[in-house]
PDB file of C-alpha atoms in Angstrom:
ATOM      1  CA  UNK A  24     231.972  45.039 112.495  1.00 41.00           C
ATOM      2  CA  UNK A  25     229.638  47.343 110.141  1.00 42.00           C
ATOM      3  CA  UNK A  26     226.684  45.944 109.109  1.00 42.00           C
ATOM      4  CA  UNK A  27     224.842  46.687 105.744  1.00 44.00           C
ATOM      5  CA  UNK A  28     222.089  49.009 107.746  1.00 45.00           C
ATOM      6  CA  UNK A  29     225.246  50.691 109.498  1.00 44.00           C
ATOM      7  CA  UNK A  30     226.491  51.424 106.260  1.00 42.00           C
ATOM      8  CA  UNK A  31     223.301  52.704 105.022  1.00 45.00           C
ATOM      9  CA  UNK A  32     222.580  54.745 107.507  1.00 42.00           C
ATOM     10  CA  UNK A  33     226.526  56.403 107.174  1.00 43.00           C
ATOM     11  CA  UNK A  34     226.069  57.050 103.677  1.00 45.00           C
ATOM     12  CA  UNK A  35     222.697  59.379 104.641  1.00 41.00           C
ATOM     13  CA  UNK A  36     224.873  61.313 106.834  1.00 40.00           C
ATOM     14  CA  UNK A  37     225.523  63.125 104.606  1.00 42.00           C
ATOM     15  CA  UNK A  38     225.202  66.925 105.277  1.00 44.00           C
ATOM     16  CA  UNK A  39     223.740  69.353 102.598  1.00 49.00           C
ATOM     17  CA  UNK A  40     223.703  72.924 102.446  1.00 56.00           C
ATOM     18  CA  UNK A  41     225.530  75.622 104.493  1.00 56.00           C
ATOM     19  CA  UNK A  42     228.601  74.302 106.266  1.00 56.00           C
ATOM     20  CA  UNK A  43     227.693  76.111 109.619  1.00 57.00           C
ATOM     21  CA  UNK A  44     223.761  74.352 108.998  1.00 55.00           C
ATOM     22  CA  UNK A  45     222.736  78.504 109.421  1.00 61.00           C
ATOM     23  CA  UNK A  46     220.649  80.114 107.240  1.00 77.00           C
ATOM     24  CA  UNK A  47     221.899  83.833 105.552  1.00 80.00           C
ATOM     25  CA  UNK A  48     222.685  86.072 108.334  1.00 86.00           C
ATOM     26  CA  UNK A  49     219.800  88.706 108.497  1.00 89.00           C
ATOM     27  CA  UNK A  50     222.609  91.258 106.685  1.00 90.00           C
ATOM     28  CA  UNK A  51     223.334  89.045 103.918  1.00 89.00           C
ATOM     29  CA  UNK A  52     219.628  88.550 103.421  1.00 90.00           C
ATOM     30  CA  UNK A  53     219.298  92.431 103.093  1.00 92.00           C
ATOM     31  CA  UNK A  54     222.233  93.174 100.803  1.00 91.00           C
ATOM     32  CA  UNK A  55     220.785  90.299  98.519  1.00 91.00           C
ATOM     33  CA  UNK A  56     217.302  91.377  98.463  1.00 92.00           C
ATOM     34  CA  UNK A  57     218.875  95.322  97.834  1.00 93.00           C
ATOM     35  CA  UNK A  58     220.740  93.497  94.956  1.00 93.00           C
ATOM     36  CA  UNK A  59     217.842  91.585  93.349  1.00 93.00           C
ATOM     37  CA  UNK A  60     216.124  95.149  93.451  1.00 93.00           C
ATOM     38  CA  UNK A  61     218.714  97.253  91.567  1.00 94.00           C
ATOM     39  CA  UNK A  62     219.046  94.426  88.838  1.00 92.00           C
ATOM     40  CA  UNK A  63     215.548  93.678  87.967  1.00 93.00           C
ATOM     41  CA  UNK A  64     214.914  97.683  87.937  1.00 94.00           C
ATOM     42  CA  UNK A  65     217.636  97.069  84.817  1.00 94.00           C
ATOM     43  CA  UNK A  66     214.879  94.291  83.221  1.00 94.00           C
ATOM     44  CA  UNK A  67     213.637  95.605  79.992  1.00 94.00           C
ATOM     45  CA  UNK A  68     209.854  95.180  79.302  1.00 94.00           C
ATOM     46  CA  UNK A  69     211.149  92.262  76.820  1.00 94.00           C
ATOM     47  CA  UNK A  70     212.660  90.893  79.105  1.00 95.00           C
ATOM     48  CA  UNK A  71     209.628  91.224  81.831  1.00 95.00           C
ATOM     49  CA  UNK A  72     207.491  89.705  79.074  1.00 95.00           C
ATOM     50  CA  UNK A  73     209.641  86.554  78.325  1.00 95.00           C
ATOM     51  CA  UNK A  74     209.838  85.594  82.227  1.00 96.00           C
ATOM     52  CA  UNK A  75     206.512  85.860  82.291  1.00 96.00           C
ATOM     53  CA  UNK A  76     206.022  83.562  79.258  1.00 96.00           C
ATOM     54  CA  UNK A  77     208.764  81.043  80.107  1.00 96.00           C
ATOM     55  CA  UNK A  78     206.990  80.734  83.226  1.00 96.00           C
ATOM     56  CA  UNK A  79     203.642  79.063  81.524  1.00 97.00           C
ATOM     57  CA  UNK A  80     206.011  77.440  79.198  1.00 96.00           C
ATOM     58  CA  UNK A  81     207.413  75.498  81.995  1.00 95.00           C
ATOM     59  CA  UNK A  82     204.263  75.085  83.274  1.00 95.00           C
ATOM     60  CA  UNK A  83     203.097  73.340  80.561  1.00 96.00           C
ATOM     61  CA  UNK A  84     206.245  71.336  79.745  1.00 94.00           C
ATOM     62  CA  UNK A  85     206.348  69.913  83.565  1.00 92.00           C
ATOM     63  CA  UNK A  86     202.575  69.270  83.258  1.00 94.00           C
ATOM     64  CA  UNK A  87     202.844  67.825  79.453  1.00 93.00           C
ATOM     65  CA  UNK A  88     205.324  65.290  80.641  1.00 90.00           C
ATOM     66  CA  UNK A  89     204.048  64.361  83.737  1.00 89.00           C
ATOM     67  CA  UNK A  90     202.859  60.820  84.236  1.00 87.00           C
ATOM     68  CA  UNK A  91     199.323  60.598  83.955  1.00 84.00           C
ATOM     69  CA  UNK A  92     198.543  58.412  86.731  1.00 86.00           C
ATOM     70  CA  UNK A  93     200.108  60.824  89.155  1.00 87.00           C
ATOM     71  CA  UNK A  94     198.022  63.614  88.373  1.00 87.00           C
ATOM     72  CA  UNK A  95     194.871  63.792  90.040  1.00 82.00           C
ATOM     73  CA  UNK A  96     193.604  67.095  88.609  1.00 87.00           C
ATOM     74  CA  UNK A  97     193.432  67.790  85.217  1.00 90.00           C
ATOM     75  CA  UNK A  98     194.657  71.480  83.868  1.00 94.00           C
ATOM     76  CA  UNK A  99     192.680  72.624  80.881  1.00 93.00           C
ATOM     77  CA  UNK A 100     194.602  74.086  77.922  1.00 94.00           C
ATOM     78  CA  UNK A 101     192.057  76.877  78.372  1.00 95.00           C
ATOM     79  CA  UNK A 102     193.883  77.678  81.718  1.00 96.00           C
ATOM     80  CA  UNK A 103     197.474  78.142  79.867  1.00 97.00           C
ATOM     81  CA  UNK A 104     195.706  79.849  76.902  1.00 97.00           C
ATOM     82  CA  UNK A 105     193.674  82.691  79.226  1.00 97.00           C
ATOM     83  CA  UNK A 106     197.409  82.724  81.113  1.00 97.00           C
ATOM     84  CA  UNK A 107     199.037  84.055  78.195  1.00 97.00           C
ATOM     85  CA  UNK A 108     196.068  86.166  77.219  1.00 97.00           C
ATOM     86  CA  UNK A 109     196.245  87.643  80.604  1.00 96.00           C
ATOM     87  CA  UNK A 110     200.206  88.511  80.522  1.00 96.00           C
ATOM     88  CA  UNK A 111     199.483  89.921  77.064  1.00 96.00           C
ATOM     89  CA  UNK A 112     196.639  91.580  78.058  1.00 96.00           C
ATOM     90  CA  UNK A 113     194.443  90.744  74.954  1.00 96.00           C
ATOM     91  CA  UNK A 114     190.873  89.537  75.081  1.00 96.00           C
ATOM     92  CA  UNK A 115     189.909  85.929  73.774  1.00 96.00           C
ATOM     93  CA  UNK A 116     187.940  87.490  71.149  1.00 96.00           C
ATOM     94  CA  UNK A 117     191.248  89.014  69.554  1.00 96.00           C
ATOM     95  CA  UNK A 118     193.379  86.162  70.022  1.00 97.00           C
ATOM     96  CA  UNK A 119     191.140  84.066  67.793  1.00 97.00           C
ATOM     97  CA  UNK A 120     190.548  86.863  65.431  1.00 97.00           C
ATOM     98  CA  UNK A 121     194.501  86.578  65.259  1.00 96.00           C
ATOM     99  CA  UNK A 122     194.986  83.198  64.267  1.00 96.00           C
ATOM    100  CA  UNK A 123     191.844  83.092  61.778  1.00 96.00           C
ATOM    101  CA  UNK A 124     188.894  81.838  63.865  1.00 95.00           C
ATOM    102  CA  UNK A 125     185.308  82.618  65.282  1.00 94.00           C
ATOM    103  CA  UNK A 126     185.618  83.485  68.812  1.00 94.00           C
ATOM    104  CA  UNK A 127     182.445  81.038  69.486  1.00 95.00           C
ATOM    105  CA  UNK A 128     184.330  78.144  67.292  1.00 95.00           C
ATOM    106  CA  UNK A 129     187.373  78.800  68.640  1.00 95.00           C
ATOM    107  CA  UNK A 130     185.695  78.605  72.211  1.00 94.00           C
ATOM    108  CA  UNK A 131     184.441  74.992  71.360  1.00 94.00           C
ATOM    109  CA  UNK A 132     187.748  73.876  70.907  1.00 94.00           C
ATOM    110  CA  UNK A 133     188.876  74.852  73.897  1.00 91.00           C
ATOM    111  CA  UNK A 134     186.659  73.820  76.168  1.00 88.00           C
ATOM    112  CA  UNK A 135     186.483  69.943  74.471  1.00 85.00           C
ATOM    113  CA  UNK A 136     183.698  69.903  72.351  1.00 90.00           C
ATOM    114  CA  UNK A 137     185.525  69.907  69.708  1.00 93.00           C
ATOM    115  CA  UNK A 138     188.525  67.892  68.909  1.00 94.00           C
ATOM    116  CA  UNK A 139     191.600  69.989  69.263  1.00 95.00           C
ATOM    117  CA  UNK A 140     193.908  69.381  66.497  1.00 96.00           C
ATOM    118  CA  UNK A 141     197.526  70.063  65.075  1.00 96.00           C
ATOM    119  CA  UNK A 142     196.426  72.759  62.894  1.00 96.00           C
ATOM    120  CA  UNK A 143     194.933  74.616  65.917  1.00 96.00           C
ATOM    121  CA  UNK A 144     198.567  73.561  67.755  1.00 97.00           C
ATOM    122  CA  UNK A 145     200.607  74.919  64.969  1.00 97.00           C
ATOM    123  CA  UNK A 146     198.667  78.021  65.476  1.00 97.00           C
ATOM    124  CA  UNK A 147     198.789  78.836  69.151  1.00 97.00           C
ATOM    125  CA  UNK A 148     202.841  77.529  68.603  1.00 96.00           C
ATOM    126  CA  UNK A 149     203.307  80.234  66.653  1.00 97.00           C
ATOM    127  CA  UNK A 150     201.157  82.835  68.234  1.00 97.00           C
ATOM    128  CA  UNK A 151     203.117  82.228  71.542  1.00 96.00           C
ATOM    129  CA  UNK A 152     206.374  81.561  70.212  1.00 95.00           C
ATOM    130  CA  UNK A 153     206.172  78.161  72.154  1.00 94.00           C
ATOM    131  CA  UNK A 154     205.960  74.543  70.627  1.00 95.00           C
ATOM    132  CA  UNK A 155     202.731  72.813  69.158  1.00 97.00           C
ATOM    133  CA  UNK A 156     203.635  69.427  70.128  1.00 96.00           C
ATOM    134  CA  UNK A 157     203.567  70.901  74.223  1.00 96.00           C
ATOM    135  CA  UNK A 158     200.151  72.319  72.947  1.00 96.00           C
ATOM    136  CA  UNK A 159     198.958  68.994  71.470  1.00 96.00           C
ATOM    137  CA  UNK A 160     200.749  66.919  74.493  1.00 95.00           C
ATOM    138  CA  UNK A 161     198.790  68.897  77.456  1.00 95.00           C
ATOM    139  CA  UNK A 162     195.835  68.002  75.063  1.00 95.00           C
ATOM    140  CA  UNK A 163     195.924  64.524  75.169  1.00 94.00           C
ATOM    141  CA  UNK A 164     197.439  64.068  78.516  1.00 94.00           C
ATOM    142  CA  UNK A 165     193.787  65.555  79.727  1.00 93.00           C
ATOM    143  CA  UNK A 166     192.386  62.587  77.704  1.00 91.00           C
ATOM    144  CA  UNK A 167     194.071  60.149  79.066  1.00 91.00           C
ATOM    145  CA  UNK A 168     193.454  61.464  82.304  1.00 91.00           C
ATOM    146  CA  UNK A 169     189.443  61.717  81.694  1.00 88.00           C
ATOM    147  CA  UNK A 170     189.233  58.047  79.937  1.00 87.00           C
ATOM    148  CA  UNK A 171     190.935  56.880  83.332  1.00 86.00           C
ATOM    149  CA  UNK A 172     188.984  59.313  86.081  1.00 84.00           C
ATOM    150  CA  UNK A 173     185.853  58.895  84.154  1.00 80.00           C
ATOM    151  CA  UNK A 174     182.842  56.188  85.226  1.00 78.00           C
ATOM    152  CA  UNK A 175     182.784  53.786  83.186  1.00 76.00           C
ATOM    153  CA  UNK A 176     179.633  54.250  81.227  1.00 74.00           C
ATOM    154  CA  UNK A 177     176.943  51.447  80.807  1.00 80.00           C
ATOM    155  CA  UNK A 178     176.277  52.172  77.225  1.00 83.00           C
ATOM    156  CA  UNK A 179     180.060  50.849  76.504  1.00 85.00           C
ATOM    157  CA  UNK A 180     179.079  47.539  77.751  1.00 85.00           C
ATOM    158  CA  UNK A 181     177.508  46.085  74.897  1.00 87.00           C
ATOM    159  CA  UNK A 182     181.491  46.546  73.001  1.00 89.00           C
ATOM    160  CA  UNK A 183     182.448  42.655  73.554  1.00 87.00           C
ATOM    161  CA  UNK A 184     184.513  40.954  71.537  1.00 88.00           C
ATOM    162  CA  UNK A 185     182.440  37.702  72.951  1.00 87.00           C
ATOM    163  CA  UNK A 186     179.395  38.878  71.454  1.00 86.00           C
ATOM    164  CA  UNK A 187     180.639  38.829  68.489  1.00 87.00           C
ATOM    165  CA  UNK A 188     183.359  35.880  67.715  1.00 85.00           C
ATOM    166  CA  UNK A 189     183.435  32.252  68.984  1.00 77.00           C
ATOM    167  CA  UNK A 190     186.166  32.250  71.072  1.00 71.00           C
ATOM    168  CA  UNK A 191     186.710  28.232  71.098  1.00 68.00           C
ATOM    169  CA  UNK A 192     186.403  28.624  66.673  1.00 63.00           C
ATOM    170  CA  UNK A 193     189.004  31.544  66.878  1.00 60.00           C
ATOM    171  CA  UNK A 194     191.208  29.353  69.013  1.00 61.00           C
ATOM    172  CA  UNK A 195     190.786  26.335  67.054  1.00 61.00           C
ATOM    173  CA  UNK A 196     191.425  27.992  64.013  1.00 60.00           C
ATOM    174  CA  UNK A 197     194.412  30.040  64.838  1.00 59.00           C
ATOM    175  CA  UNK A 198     196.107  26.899  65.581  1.00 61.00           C
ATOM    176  CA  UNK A 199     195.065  24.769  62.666  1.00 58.00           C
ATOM    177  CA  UNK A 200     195.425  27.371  60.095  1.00 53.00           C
ATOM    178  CA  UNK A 201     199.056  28.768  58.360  1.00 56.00           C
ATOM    179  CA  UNK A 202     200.177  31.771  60.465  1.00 52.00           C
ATOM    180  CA  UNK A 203     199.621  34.188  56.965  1.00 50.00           C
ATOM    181  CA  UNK A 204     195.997  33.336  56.876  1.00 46.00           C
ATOM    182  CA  UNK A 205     193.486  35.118  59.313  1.00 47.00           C
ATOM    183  CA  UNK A 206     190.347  32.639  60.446  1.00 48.00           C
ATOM    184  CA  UNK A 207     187.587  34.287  62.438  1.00 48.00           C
ATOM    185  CA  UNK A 208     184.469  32.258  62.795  1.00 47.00           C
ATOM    186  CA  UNK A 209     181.985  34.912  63.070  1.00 48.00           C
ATOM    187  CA  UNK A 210     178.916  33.877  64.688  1.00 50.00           C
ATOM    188  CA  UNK A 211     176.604  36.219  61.785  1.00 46.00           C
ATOM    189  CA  UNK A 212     178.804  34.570  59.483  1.00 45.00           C
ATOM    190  CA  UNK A 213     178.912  31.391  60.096  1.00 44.00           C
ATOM    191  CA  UNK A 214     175.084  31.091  60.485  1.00 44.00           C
ATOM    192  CA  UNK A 215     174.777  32.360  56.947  1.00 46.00           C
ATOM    193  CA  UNK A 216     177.041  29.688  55.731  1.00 47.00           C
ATOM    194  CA  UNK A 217     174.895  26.525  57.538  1.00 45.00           C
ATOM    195  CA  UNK A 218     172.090  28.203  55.953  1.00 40.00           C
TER     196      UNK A 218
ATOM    197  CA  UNK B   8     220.654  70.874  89.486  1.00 88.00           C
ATOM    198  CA  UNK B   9     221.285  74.506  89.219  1.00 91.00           C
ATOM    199  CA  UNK B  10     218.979  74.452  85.361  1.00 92.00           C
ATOM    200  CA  UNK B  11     216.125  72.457  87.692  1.00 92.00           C
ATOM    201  CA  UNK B  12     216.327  75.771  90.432  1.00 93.00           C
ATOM    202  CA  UNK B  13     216.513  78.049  87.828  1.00 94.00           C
ATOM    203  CA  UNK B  14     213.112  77.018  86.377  1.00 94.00           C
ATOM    204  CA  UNK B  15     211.548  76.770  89.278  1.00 94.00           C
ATOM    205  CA  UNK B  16     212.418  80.638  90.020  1.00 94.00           C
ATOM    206  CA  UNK B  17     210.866  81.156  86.763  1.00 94.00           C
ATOM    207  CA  UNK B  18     207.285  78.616  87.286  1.00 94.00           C
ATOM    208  CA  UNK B  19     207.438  79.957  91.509  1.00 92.00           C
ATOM    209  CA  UNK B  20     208.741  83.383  91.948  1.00 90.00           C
ATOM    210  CA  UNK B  21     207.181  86.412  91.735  1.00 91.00           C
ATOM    211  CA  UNK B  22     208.182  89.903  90.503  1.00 91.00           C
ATOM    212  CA  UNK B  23     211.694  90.888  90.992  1.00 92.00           C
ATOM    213  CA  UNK B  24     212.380  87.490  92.332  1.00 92.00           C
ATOM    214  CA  UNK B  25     210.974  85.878  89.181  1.00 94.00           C
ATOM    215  CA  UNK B  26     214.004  84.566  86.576  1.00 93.00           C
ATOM    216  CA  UNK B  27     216.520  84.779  89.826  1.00 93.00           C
ATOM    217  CA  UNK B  28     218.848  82.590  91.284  1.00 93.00           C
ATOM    218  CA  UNK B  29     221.135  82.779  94.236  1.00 92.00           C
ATOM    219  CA  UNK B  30     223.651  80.042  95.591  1.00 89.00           C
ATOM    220  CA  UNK B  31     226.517  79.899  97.676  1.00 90.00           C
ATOM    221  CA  UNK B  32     229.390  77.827  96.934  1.00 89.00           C
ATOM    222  CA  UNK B  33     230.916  76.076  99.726  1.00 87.00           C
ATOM    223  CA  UNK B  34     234.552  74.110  99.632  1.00 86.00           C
ATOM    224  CA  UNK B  35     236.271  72.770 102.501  1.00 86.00           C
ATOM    225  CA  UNK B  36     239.430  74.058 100.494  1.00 88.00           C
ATOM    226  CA  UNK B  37     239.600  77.936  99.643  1.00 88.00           C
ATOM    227  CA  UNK B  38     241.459  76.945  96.479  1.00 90.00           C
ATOM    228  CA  UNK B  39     238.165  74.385  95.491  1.00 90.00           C
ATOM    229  CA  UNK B  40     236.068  77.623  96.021  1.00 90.00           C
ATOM    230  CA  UNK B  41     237.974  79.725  93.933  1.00 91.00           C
ATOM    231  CA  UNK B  42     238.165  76.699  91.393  1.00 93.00           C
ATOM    232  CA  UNK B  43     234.591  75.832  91.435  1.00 93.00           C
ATOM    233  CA  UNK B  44     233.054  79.661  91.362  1.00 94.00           C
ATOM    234  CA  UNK B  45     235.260  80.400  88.538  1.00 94.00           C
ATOM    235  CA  UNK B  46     233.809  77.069  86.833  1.00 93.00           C
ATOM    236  CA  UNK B  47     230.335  78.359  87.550  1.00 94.00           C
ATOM    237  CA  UNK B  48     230.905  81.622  85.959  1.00 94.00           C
ATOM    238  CA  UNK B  49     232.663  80.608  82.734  1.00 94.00           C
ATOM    239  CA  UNK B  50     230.405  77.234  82.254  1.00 92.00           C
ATOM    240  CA  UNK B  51     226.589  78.597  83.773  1.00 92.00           C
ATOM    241  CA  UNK B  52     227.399  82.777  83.559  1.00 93.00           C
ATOM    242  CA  UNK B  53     226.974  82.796  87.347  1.00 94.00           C
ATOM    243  CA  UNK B  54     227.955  86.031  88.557  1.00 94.00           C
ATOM    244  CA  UNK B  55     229.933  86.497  91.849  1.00 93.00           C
ATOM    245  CA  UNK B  56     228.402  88.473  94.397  1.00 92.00           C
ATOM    246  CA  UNK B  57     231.351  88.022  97.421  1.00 89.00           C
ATOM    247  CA  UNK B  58     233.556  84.698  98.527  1.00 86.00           C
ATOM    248  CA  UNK B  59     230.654  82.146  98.215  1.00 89.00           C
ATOM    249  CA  UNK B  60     227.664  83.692  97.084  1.00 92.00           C
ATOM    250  CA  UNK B  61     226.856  83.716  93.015  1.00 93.00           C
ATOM    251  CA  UNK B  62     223.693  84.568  91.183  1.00 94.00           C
ATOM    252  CA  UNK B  63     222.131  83.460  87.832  1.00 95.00           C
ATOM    253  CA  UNK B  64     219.053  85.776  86.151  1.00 94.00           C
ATOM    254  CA  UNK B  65     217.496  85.744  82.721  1.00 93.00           C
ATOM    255  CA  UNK B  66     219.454  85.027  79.805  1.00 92.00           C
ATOM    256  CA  UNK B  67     221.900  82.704  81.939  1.00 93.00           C
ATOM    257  CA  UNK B  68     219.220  80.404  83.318  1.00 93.00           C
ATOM    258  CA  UNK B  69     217.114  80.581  80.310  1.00 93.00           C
ATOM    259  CA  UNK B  70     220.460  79.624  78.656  1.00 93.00           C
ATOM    260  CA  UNK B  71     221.052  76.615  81.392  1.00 93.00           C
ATOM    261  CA  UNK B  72     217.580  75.223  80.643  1.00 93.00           C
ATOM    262  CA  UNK B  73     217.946  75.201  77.142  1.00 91.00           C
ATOM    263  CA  UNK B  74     220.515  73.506  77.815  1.00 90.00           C
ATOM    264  CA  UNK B  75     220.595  70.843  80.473  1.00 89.00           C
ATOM    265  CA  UNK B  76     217.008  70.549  80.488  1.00 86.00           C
ATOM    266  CA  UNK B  77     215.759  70.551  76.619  1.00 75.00           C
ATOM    267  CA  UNK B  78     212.769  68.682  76.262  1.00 60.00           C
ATOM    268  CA  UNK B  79     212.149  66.410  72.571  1.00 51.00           C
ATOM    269  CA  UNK B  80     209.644  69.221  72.208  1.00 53.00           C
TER     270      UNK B  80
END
């Protein structure tokens, strides 16, 4: 009689890969590696260029859609952006000069203390022949990754809700009141009514 | 499968191995083989190299990405 864990375990054995379970023979190895050699020697510069590019592409992509609570690390856009600088061999100064900016200005966008935006996006899309929404997605994933790594800071704590409304007069109200009208009892408020 | 390898080659390897991709295909029946390499080559652009082993560079995988793996982007 099969149990359900026999079962399980049948359906794992299951085998993968090479029939024999060997890897390439050493031969095959060489005759593939020779092979690899006399086709990329055929690779046109273009070509050479786009691999390189579709590699940070990718990059980006897997990192834009990654979930956020599985990354521990954070990758700056500045790391993609000096990337493609790099395989283009241009310096930061001429990129920015490219797409209309200040070096300096440019540089505070980059590096967060300024807000980057989808104007900025559109531009480095178009620069690198690669979307702005991966641009503006890598962006905001390292938000949401600093708002949840981040301590929170005291200086937030004073942002209560409780401080603010009644809680029993909000309740009271929301239940008394027809569902189109909105009732807060503001404490401010309400003290400048009873006056 | 194949599009997922293929990208990685692209993200992981470096110089002449960068944008390449080798597999061997692997049927209990030679017929399957035939059937299956033949399927590669006309649906992926998989080249054949000898009785199992195929390859898929550049334009191909680029190609497969685009489309089995196309982002909303």
């Amino acid at each position: 009689m099969s149990t359900k864990k026999t079962v399980k375990e049948n359906d794992f054995n299951v085998e993968i890969g090479l029939k024999d379970g060997q890897e390439w023979s050493a031969d095959k190895l060489t005759q593939t590696k020779k092979l690899i050699k006399e086709l990329a020697a055929k690779r046109s510069p273009e070509r050479l260029l786009k691999n390189e590019f579709l590699a940070i592409q990718y990059k980006m992509e897997e990192y834009a859609e990654a979930n956020e609570k599985h990354i521990t690390k954070s990758i700056p856009l500045e790391t993609f952006l000096h990337e493609y600088l790099e395989t283009l061999n241009i310096s930061f100064r001429k990129f920015a000069i490219a797409i209309d900016m200040n070096d300096a200005n440019l540089k505070k966008y980059i590096t967060g203390e300024r807000k980057f935006n989808p104007d900025l996006a559109r531009k480095f899309g178009r620069f690198f022949h690669i979307s702005p929404i991966t641009w503006m997605k890598v962006y905001q994933l390292n938000d949401l990754i600093k708002l949840r790594t981040e301590k929170i800071e005291k200086r937030y704590d004073k942002y209560d809700f409780r401080k603010v409304a009644q809680v029993s007069s909000v309740h009271h109200a929301a239940s008394s009141v027809k569902p189109s009208s909105a009732t807060v009892t503001v404490r401010g408020a309400s003290a400048k009514r009873q006056k | 499968m194949i599009a997922f390898a293929f990208r990685q080659s692209i993200i992981q390897g470096k110089g002449d191995y960068k944008g390449w991709l080798s597999f061997d295909v692997l049927e209990e029946k030679e017929e399957d083989q035939i059937k299956l390499m033949g399927m590669y080559s006309q649906k992926y652009n998989a080249v054949r190299v000898d009785e199992t082993q195929m390859y898929i560079m550049d334009d191909a995988g680029e190609a497969l990405i685009e489309n089995y793996l196309e982002r909303s982007n």
